[in-house]
CSV table of C-alpha atoms in Angstrom, one decimal:
chain,number,residue,atom,x,y,z
A,1,MET,CA,-12.6,24.9,26.8
A,2,THR,CA,-16.3,25.2,28.0
A,3,LEU,CA,-18.9,22.8,27.0
A,4,SER,CA,-20.4,25.2,24.5
A,5,GLN,CA,-17.1,25.5,22.8
A,6,THR,CA,-16.6,21.7,22.3
A,7,PRO,CA,-16.9,20.9,18.6
A,8,THR,CA,-19.7,18.6,17.5
A,9,ALA,CA,-19.3,15.5,15.5
A,10,ASP,CA,-20.6,17.3,12.4
A,11,GLN,CA,-18.1,20.1,12.9
A,12,LEU,CA,-15.2,17.7,13.4
A,13,ARG,CA,-16.3,15.6,10.4
A,14,ASN,CA,-16.5,18.7,8.1
A,15,ARG,CA,-13.1,19.9,9.5
A,16,LEU,CA,-11.5,16.6,8.6
A,17,VAL,CA,-13.0,16.6,5.1
A,18,ASP,CA,-11.8,20.2,4.6
A,19,GLU,CA,-8.3,19.1,5.7
A,20,ILE,CA,-8.4,16.3,3.1
A,21,LEU,CA,-9.5,18.7,0.4
A,22,SER,CA,-6.6,21.0,1.2
A,23,GLN,CA,-4.2,18.2,0.3
A,24,ARG,CA,-5.9,16.7,-2.8
A,25,SER,CA,-8.9,17.1,-5.0
A,26,VAL,CA,-11.9,14.8,-4.3
A,27,PRO,CA,-14.9,14.1,-6.5
A,28,ALA,CA,-18.1,15.9,-5.4
A,29,ASP,CA,-19.9,12.6,-4.6
A,30,VAL,CA,-17.0,11.3,-2.5
A,31,GLU,CA,-16.9,14.6,-0.6
A,32,ARG,CA,-20.6,14.4,-0.1
A,33,VAL,CA,-20.6,10.9,1.5
A,34,MET,CA,-17.6,11.7,3.6
A,35,ARG,CA,-19.5,14.7,5.0
A,36,THR,CA,-22.6,12.5,5.5
A,37,VAL,CA,-21.4,9.2,7.1
A,38,PRO,CA,-20.5,9.6,10.9
A,39,ARG,CA,-17.2,7.9,11.3
A,40,ASP,CA,-17.5,8.0,15.0
A,41,ALA,CA,-20.6,5.7,14.8
A,42,PHE,CA,-18.3,2.9,13.6
A,43,LEU,CA,-15.6,3.5,16.3
A,44,PRO,CA,-17.5,3.1,19.6
A,45,GLY,CA,-15.3,3.8,22.6
A,46,ILE,CA,-13.0,6.1,20.6
A,47,GLU,CA,-12.7,9.8,21.6
A,48,LEU,CA,-14.7,12.0,19.2
A,49,GLU,CA,-11.6,14.0,18.3
A,50,ASP,CA,-9.7,10.8,17.6
A,51,ALA,CA,-12.4,9.5,15.3
A,52,TYR,CA,-12.0,12.6,13.1
A,53,THR,CA,-8.3,12.8,12.8
A,54,ASP,CA,-6.6,11.7,9.5
A,55,GLN,CA,-5.2,8.5,11.1
A,56,ALA,CA,-5.8,4.8,11.1
A,57,VAL,CA,-7.5,3.4,14.2
A,58,ILE,CA,-6.8,-0.2,15.3
A,59,ILE,CA,-10.0,-2.2,16.2
A,60,LYS,CA,-8.3,-5.6,16.7
A,61,ASP,CA,-4.7,-6.4,17.5
A,62,ASN,CA,-3.0,-9.4,15.9
A,63,PRO,CA,-1.6,-11.8,18.5
A,64,ASP,CA,0.6,-13.4,15.9
A,65,GLY,CA,2.5,-10.4,14.6
A,66,PRO,CA,3.3,-6.7,14.9
A,67,LEU,CA,0.7,-5.5,12.5
A,68,ALA,CA,-3.0,-5.0,13.5
A,69,LEU,CA,-5.4,-7.7,12.5
A,70,SER,CA,-8.0,-5.0,11.5
A,71,CYS,CA,-8.2,-1.2,11.6
A,72,ALA,CA,-10.2,1.8,10.3
A,73,SER,CA,-8.2,3.1,7.4
A,74,VAL,CA,-6.8,6.6,7.2
A,75,PRO,CA,-9.7,8.8,6.0
A,76,SER,CA,-7.6,10.5,3.3
A,77,VAL,CA,-6.6,7.1,1.9
A,78,VAL,CA,-10.3,6.1,2.0
A,79,ALA,CA,-11.2,9.1,-0.1
A,80,MET,CA,-8.4,8.4,-2.5
A,81,MET,CA,-9.5,4.8,-3.1
A,82,LEU,CA,-13.1,5.8,-3.5
A,83,GLU,CA,-12.0,8.2,-6.1
A,84,GLN,CA,-10.1,5.4,-7.9
A,85,LEU,CA,-13.2,3.1,-7.6
A,86,GLY,CA,-15.5,5.6,-9.3
A,87,ALA,CA,-18.6,3.8,-7.9
A,88,GLN,CA,-21.9,5.2,-9.3
A,89,ALA,CA,-25.5,4.8,-8.2
A,90,GLY,CA,-26.7,1.3,-9.0
A,91,ASP,CA,-23.3,-0.3,-9.2
A,92,ASN,CA,-23.0,-3.7,-7.6
A,93,VAL,CA,-20.0,-3.5,-5.3
A,94,LEU,CA,-17.9,-6.1,-3.3
A,95,GLU,CA,-15.6,-5.0,-0.5
A,96,ILE,CA,-12.9,-7.2,0.8
A,97,GLY,CA,-12.1,-6.5,4.4
A,98,ALA,CA,-15.2,-5.2,6.3
A,99,GLY,CA,-13.2,-3.5,9.1
A,100,THR,CA,-15.4,-1.2,11.1
A,101,GLY,CA,-18.1,-1.1,8.5
A,102,TYR,CA,-17.4,2.6,7.8
A,103,ASN,CA,-16.2,2.1,4.2
A,104,ALA,CA,-19.2,-0.1,3.4
A,105,ALA,CA,-21.5,2.8,4.7
A,106,LEU,CA,-19.7,5.2,2.4
A,107,LEU,CA,-20.2,2.8,-0.5
A,108,ALA,CA,-23.9,2.4,0.5
A,109,GLU,CA,-24.3,6.2,0.2
A,110,LEU,CA,-22.7,6.1,-3.3
A,111,VAL,CA,-24.5,3.1,-4.9
A,112,GLY,CA,-27.4,2.2,-2.6
A,113,PRO,CA,-27.1,-0.1,0.5
A,114,GLU,CA,-28.7,-3.1,-1.2
A,115,LYS,CA,-25.8,-3.0,-3.7
A,116,VAL,CA,-23.0,-3.4,-1.2
A,117,THR,CA,-21.5,-6.7,0.0
A,118,THR,CA,-18.6,-6.7,2.4
A,119,VAL,CA,-16.7,-9.8,3.6
A,120,ASP,CA,-14.2,-10.4,6.4
A,121,ILE,CA,-12.4,-13.6,7.6
A,122,ASP,CA,-12.5,-12.6,11.3
A,123,SER,CA,-15.7,-13.4,13.1
A,124,ASP,CA,-15.3,-10.5,15.6
A,125,VAL,CA,-14.6,-8.0,12.9
A,126,ALA,CA,-17.5,-9.2,10.8
A,127,LEU,CA,-19.8,-8.9,13.8
A,128,HIS,CA,-18.5,-5.4,14.6
A,129,ALA,CA,-19.2,-4.3,11.0
A,130,ARG,CA,-22.7,-5.9,11.1
A,131,THR,CA,-23.5,-4.2,14.5
A,132,THR,CA,-22.3,-0.7,13.6
A,133,LEU,CA,-23.9,-0.8,10.1
A,134,ASN,CA,-27.3,-1.8,11.6
A,135,ALA,CA,-27.0,0.9,14.3
A,136,ALA,CA,-26.2,3.6,11.7
A,137,GLY,CA,-29.1,2.6,9.5
A,138,TYR,CA,-27.3,0.6,6.9
A,139,ASP,CA,-28.9,-2.8,7.7
A,140,ARG,CA,-29.4,-3.6,4.0
A,141,VAL,CA,-25.7,-3.9,3.4
A,142,THR,CA,-24.7,-7.6,3.2
A,143,VAL,CA,-22.0,-8.6,5.6
A,144,ILE,CA,-20.4,-12.1,5.2
A,145,GLU,CA,-17.9,-13.8,7.5
A,146,ARG,CA,-15.6,-15.5,5.0
A,147,ASN,CA,-12.1,-15.7,3.7
A,148,GLY,CA,-11.9,-12.6,1.5
A,149,LEU,CA,-9.8,-14.5,-1.1
A,150,LEU,CA,-13.0,-16.4,-2.0
A,151,GLY,CA,-15.0,-13.2,-2.7
A,152,ALA,CA,-18.8,-13.5,-2.5
A,153,ILE,CA,-20.3,-15.5,-5.3
A,154,GLU,CA,-23.8,-15.0,-3.8
A,155,ASN,CA,-24.2,-11.5,-5.2
A,156,ALA,CA,-21.8,-11.7,-8.2
A,157,PRO,CA,-21.0,-10.5,-10.8
A,158,TYR,CA,-19.8,-7.1,-9.5
A,159,ASP,CA,-19.3,-3.8,-11.3
A,160,LYS,CA,-16.7,-2.8,-8.8
A,161,ILE,CA,-14.5,-4.7,-6.3
A,162,ILE,CA,-12.5,-2.8,-3.7
A,163,ALA,CA,-10.0,-4.4,-1.2
A,164,ALA,CA,-9.3,-2.7,2.1
A,165,VAL,CA,-6.4,-5.1,2.9
A,166,GLY,CA,-3.0,-5.5,1.3
A,167,VAL,CA,-3.1,-8.0,-1.5
A,168,TRP,CA,0.0,-9.8,-2.7
A,169,ASP,CA,-1.6,-11.8,-5.5
A,170,ILE,CA,-5.0,-11.4,-7.3
A,171,PRO,CA,-7.2,-14.5,-6.6
A,172,ALA,CA,-8.9,-16.3,-9.5
A,173,ALA,CA,-12.2,-15.9,-7.6
A,174,TRP,CA,-12.1,-12.1,-7.9
A,175,TRP,CA,-11.5,-12.4,-11.7
A,176,ASN,CA,-14.5,-14.7,-12.0
A,177,GLN,CA,-16.7,-12.4,-9.9
A,178,LEU,CA,-15.8,-9.1,-11.7
A,179,LYS,CA,-17.7,-8.1,-14.8
A,180,ASP,CA,-15.9,-7.5,-18.0
A,181,GLY,CA,-15.3,-3.7,-18.0
A,182,GLY,CA,-15.6,-3.7,-14.2
A,183,ARG,CA,-13.1,-2.0,-12.0
A,184,LEU,CA,-10.9,-3.5,-9.2
A,185,VAL,CA,-9.2,-1.2,-6.7
A,186,LEU,CA,-6.7,-2.8,-4.3
A,187,PRO,CA,-3.5,-2.2,-2.3
A,188,LEU,CA,-1.3,-4.4,-4.4
A,189,ARG,CA,2.0,-5.5,-2.9
A,190,TRP,CA,5.1,-6.3,-5.0
A,191,ARG,CA,8.9,-6.1,-4.4
A,192,GLY,CA,8.3,-4.8,-0.8
A,193,GLN,CA,6.1,-1.8,-1.6
A,194,THR,CA,2.3,-1.3,-1.7
A,195,ARG,CA,0.4,0.8,-4.2
A,196,SER,CA,-3.3,1.3,-4.4
A,197,VAL,CA,-3.9,0.3,-8.1
A,198,ALA,CA,-7.1,0.9,-10.1
A,199,LEU,CA,-7.5,-1.9,-12.6
A,200,ILE,CA,-10.1,-2.2,-15.4
A,201,ARG,CA,-11.0,-5.7,-16.6
A,202,ARG,CA,-10.6,-6.1,-20.4
A,203,GLY,CA,-11.3,-9.7,-21.1
A,204,ASN,CA,-8.4,-11.7,-19.7
A,205,GLU,CA,-6.4,-8.6,-18.7
A,206,LEU,CA,-6.6,-6.1,-15.9
A,207,VAL,CA,-5.3,-2.7,-17.2
A,208,SER,CA,-4.2,0.0,-14.7
A,209,GLU,CA,-5.7,3.5,-14.6
A,210,GLY,CA,-3.5,5.0,-11.9
A,211,MET,CA,-1.7,4.0,-8.8
A,212,GLU,CA,-1.0,5.7,-5.5
A,213,LEU,CA,1.4,5.0,-2.6
A,214,CYS,CA,-0.3,3.5,0.4
A,215,GLY,CA,0.0,1.0,3.3
A,216,PHE,CA,-2.4,-1.6,4.5
A,217,VAL,CA,-2.6,-4.6,6.8
A,218,PRO,CA,-2.0,-7.7,4.6
A,219,ILE,CA,-4.8,-10.0,3.8
A,220,ILE,CA,-4.8,-13.3,5.7
A,221,GLY,CA,-4.0,-16.4,3.6
A,222,GLN,CA,-1.3,-15.1,1.2
A,223,ASN,CA,2.2,-16.0,2.2
A,224,GLY,CA,4.3,-14.9,-0.8
A,225,GLU,CA,6.2,-12.3,1.1
A,226,LYS,CA,9.3,-13.5,3.1
A,227,THR,CA,11.4,-11.8,5.8
A,228,SER,CA,15.0,-12.7,6.8
A,229,ALA,CA,17.1,-11.3,9.6
A,230,LEU,CA,20.5,-10.0,8.5
A,231,ASN,CA,22.2,-9.9,11.9
A,232,ALA,CA,22.1,-11.9,15.1
A,233,ASP,CA,19.7,-9.6,17.1
A,234,ASP,CA,17.3,-9.1,14.2
A,235,ALA,CA,18.0,-5.4,13.9
A,236,ILE,CA,18.3,-5.5,10.1
A,237,ARG,CA,15.9,-7.3,7.9
A,238,VAL,CA,15.2,-7.9,4.2
A,239,HIS,CA,11.7,-8.3,2.9
A,240,TYR,CA,11.3,-10.1,-0.4
A,241,ASP,CA,8.9,-12.1,-2.7
A,242,GLN,CA,9.0,-15.8,-2.9
A,243,ASP,CA,10.3,-15.8,-6.5
A,244,GLN,CA,13.4,-13.9,-5.5
A,245,ASP,CA,16.6,-15.9,-4.6
A,246,ILE,CA,17.8,-14.3,-1.4
A,247,ASP,CA,20.9,-15.7,0.4
A,248,ALA,CA,20.3,-14.2,3.9
A,249,ASP,CA,23.3,-16.0,5.4
A,250,ALA,CA,25.7,-14.5,2.8
A,251,LEU,CA,24.2,-11.0,3.3
A,252,ALA,CA,24.5,-11.3,7.0
A,253,ASP,CA,28.2,-12.4,6.6
A,254,THR,CA,28.8,-9.3,4.4
A,255,LEU,CA,27.2,-6.9,6.9
A,256,GLN,CA,29.1,-8.4,9.9
A,257,SER,CA,32.5,-8.3,8.1
A,258,GLY,CA,33.0,-4.7,9.3
A,259,GLU,CA,33.8,-3.5,5.8
A,260,PRO,CA,32.7,0.1,5.3
A,261,ALA,CA,30.0,0.9,2.8
A,262,LEU,CA,30.8,2.1,-0.7
A,263,GLU,CA,28.9,5.4,-1.0
A,264,VAL,CA,27.9,6.8,-4.4
A,265,ALA,CA,26.0,10.0,-5.0
A,266,SER,CA,23.5,10.6,-7.8
A,267,ASP,CA,22.7,14.0,-9.5
A,268,GLN,CA,19.2,14.0,-8.1
A,269,ARG,CA,18.1,16.1,-5.1
A,270,VAL,CA,14.9,16.2,-3.2
A,271,GLY,CA,13.1,18.5,-0.8
A,272,GLY,CA,12.3,17.6,2.8
A,273,GLU,CA,8.7,16.8,2.1
A,274,GLU,CA,9.2,15.4,-1.5
A,275,SER,CA,8.5,11.7,-2.0
A,276,PHE,CA,11.2,9.7,-3.7
A,277,ASP,CA,9.2,6.4,-3.6
A,278,GLY,CA,9.0,6.7,-7.4
A,279,VAL,CA,12.6,5.4,-7.5
A,280,TRP,CA,11.4,2.2,-6.0
A,281,LEU,CA,8.4,1.9,-8.3
A,282,ARG,CA,10.5,2.6,-11.4
A,283,ALA,CA,13.1,0.0,-10.4
A,284,THR,CA,10.5,-2.7,-10.1
A,285,ALA,CA,9.5,-2.2,-13.7
A,286,SER,CA,12.9,-3.7,-14.9
A,287,ASP,CA,14.9,-5.2,-12.1
A,288,ASP,CA,14.0,-8.4,-10.2
A,289,ARG,CA,16.7,-7.7,-7.5
A,290,VAL,CA,14.5,-5.0,-5.8
A,291,CYS,CA,13.5,-5.8,-2.2
A,292,ARG,CA,12.8,-3.9,0.9
A,293,LEU,CA,15.4,-3.2,3.6
A,294,GLU,CA,14.3,-2.5,7.2
A,295,VAL,CA,16.8,-1.0,9.6
A,296,THR,CA,15.7,-0.7,13.2
A,297,PRO,CA,16.6,2.2,15.5
A,298,ARG,CA,18.8,-0.2,17.5
A,299,ALA,CA,20.9,-0.9,14.4
A,300,LEU,CA,21.2,2.8,13.7
A,301,GLU,CA,22.3,3.5,17.3
A,302,GLN,CA,25.0,0.8,16.9
A,303,GLU,CA,26.0,2.2,13.5
A,304,LEU,CA,25.8,-1.3,12.0
A,305,VAL,CA,25.2,0.2,8.5
A,306,ARG,CA,25.1,3.5,6.8
A,307,ARG,CA,21.7,5.1,7.4
A,308,PRO,CA,19.1,4.3,4.7
A,309,ALA,CA,16.9,7.0,3.2
A,310,THR,CA,13.9,5.8,5.1
A,311,PRO,CA,15.1,3.2,7.7
A,312,ILE,CA,11.9,1.3,8.1
A,313,ARG,CA,11.3,0.9,4.4
A,314,THR,CA,14.0,1.5,1.8
A,315,PRO,CA,14.4,-0.1,-1.6
A,316,VAL,CA,17.5,-2.3,-1.9
A,317,LEU,CA,19.1,-4.3,-4.7
A,318,VAL,CA,20.2,-7.7,-3.6
A,319,GLU,CA,22.4,-10.2,-5.4
A,320,GLY,CA,24.2,-13.1,-3.6
A,321,GLY,CA,26.1,-11.6,-0.7
A,322,SER,CA,25.9,-8.1,-2.0
A,323,LEU,CA,23.4,-5.3,-1.6
A,324,ALA,CA,22.9,-1.6,-2.4
A,325,TYR,CA,20.2,0.6,-0.9
A,326,LEU,CA,18.9,4.2,-1.3
A,327,THR,CA,20.4,7.0,0.9
A,328,ALA,CA,19.5,10.6,1.3
A,329,SER,CA,22.2,13.0,2.5
A,330,ARG,CA,21.9,16.7,3.4
A,331,GLU,CA,24.3,18.4,1.1
A,332,GLY,CA,24.8,21.8,-0.2
A,333,ALA,CA,22.9,25.0,0.3
A,334,ASP,CA,19.8,24.5,-1.9
A,335,PRO,CA,16.9,25.3,0.4
A,336,GLU,CA,14.3,23.9,-2.0
A,337,ARG,CA,16.0,20.5,-2.4
A,338,PRO,CA,18.6,20.1,0.4
A,339,PHE,CA,19.0,16.3,0.1
A,340,ARG,CA,21.0,14.4,-2.4
A,341,LEU,CA,19.9,10.8,-3.2
A,342,GLY,CA,22.6,8.1,-3.5
A,343,ALA,CA,23.5,4.5,-2.8
A,344,ALA,CA,25.3,2.7,0.0
A,345,ALA,CA,26.6,-0.7,-1.0
A,346,TYR,CA,28.3,-3.7,0.6
A,347,GLY,CA,29.7,-7.0,-0.6
A,348,PRO,CA,31.8,-8.3,-3.5
A,349,ARG,CA,29.4,-6.9,-6.2
A,350,ARG,CA,28.8,-3.5,-4.4
A,351,GLU,CA,30.2,-1.4,-7.3
A,352,GLU,CA,27.8,-3.0,-9.8
A,353,LEU,CA,24.8,-2.8,-7.6
A,354,ALA,CA,25.5,0.8,-6.6
A,355,ARG,CA,25.9,1.7,-10.2
A,356,ASP,CA,22.6,0.1,-11.1
A,357,LEU,CA,20.7,1.7,-8.2
A,358,ILE,CA,22.1,5.1,-9.3
A,359,ALA,CA,20.8,4.4,-12.8
A,360,HIS,CA,17.3,3.8,-11.4
A,361,ILE,CA,17.5,7.1,-9.5
A,362,GLU,CA,18.7,9.0,-12.6
A,363,ALA,CA,15.9,7.4,-14.7
A,364,TRP,CA,13.3,8.6,-12.2
A,365,GLY,CA,14.7,12.2,-11.8
A,366,PRO,CA,13.6,14.0,-15.0
A,367,ASP,CA,9.9,13.1,-14.6
A,368,ARG,CA,9.3,12.2,-11.0
A,369,LEU,CA,5.5,11.8,-11.1
A,370,VAL,CA,5.2,9.5,-14.1
A,371,ILE,CA,3.9,6.0,-13.2
A,372,PRO,CA,4.1,2.8,-15.2
A,373,ARG,CA,1.3,1.0,-17.0
A,374,MET,CA,0.4,-2.2,-15.3
A,375,ILE,CA,-1.2,-5.2,-17.0
A,376,VAL,CA,-2.2,-8.2,-14.9
A,377,THR,CA,-3.2,-11.5,-16.5
A,378,PRO,CA,-4.2,-14.9,-15.0
A,379,THR,CA,-1.3,-17.3,-14.9
A,380,GLU,CA,-3.1,-19.8,-17.2
A,381,THR,CA,-3.3,-17.2,-20.0
A,382,GLY,CA,0.4,-16.3,-19.8
A,383,ALA,CA,1.9,-12.8,-19.7
A,384,THR,CA,2.0,-9.8,-22.0
A,385,ALA,CA,5.3,-8.6,-23.5
A,386,GLY,CA,7.6,-6.8,-21.1
A,387,HIS,CA,9.1,-7.2,-17.7
A,388,VAL,CA,7.0,-9.8,-15.9
A,389,ILE,CA,6.6,-10.4,-12.1
A,390,ARG,CA,5.2,-13.9,-11.8
A,391,LYS,CA,2.9,-14.9,-8.9
A,392,PRO,CA,0.9,-18.1,-8.4
A,393,GLU,CA,-2.4,-16.8,-9.6
A,394,SER,CA,-1.4,-13.8,-11.7
A,395,HIS,CA,1.4,-12.2,-13.8
A,396,ILE,CA,2.2,-8.5,-13.5
A,397,THR,CA,3.7,-6.6,-16.4
A,398,LEU,CA,5.0,-3.1,-15.9
A,399,ALA,CA,6.1,-0.7,-18.6
A,400,TYR,CA,7.0,3.0,-18.7
């Protein structure tokens, strides 16, 4: 390719936005700001082509774990969450997780730079955001180095709050800093999954207005999610919430017994590109046994267990020394939906757990895109009627 043929940053940016628009509808104001703000300006040292691909970019590794400490979010997910937020000119907005500063710049274009506050716990990340925002002409955005769980009382109350980090529990500080009628958008984590949830404050309730599957680096300071190895070389793991009673030793004994899996097929089939994460979501609305199973390539090579539907993150029902998880098997000659969903189960209660997981799959099947209504309340006010997931600072109620 000659120099004259090399695409410019503007061309690459517009190509990226066109790609996002081909996959989902985006409000005109969100499209406008994504075509305006130069993402490459917030990713110094990154190749121009890489700055305009629909991928996350790590800006700081985490020395204490496998996940990055901070990264630039996937642009299509950024667009989706800005749509959920619905920020308008003049709104006072708080962002939790400053990252590169790019999202704060997008918000500044939507509401005005003096109306945006972004906070980050890491000094290097906060400095990066401050530096790139200044260089790109967004010096009136407020950048604060602080634990994001505390919010930013200085510029409260806020019309909108958006979190760019995975949140396991909603801090009381965010409730206190969000106006009644205000909107909170966050990647909320429960029962091993993460959904970007748009919540509207109605007095002492946060009521959902949509949720979308996503994945984010978890916020620092919340430790309600646990992980246990289920075999000696840590090739199989279960991820669960602190309120769930998980007997990792009993599960490990079951998996190491050599007993073959009980395999049960459902009536539901899926296409190769069709998401079946709705099974997981639906199960969490009624079943407190739902966790996340992670099976590494090493475990698959050794054939330690029947292959899960998605090895790195599959819903699993766990009770005592028994478990049942989702499978997807190529079966039959249907070219539109070649995979049949089912359950693989181990342990003394495998028949019961397999039956219950199949029931969740069948409940999801007839209307696969429907999502539950979520109501979140502070712990001190109690929970609404329905199936409740209890966390230290909030209660989550889900209902279909």
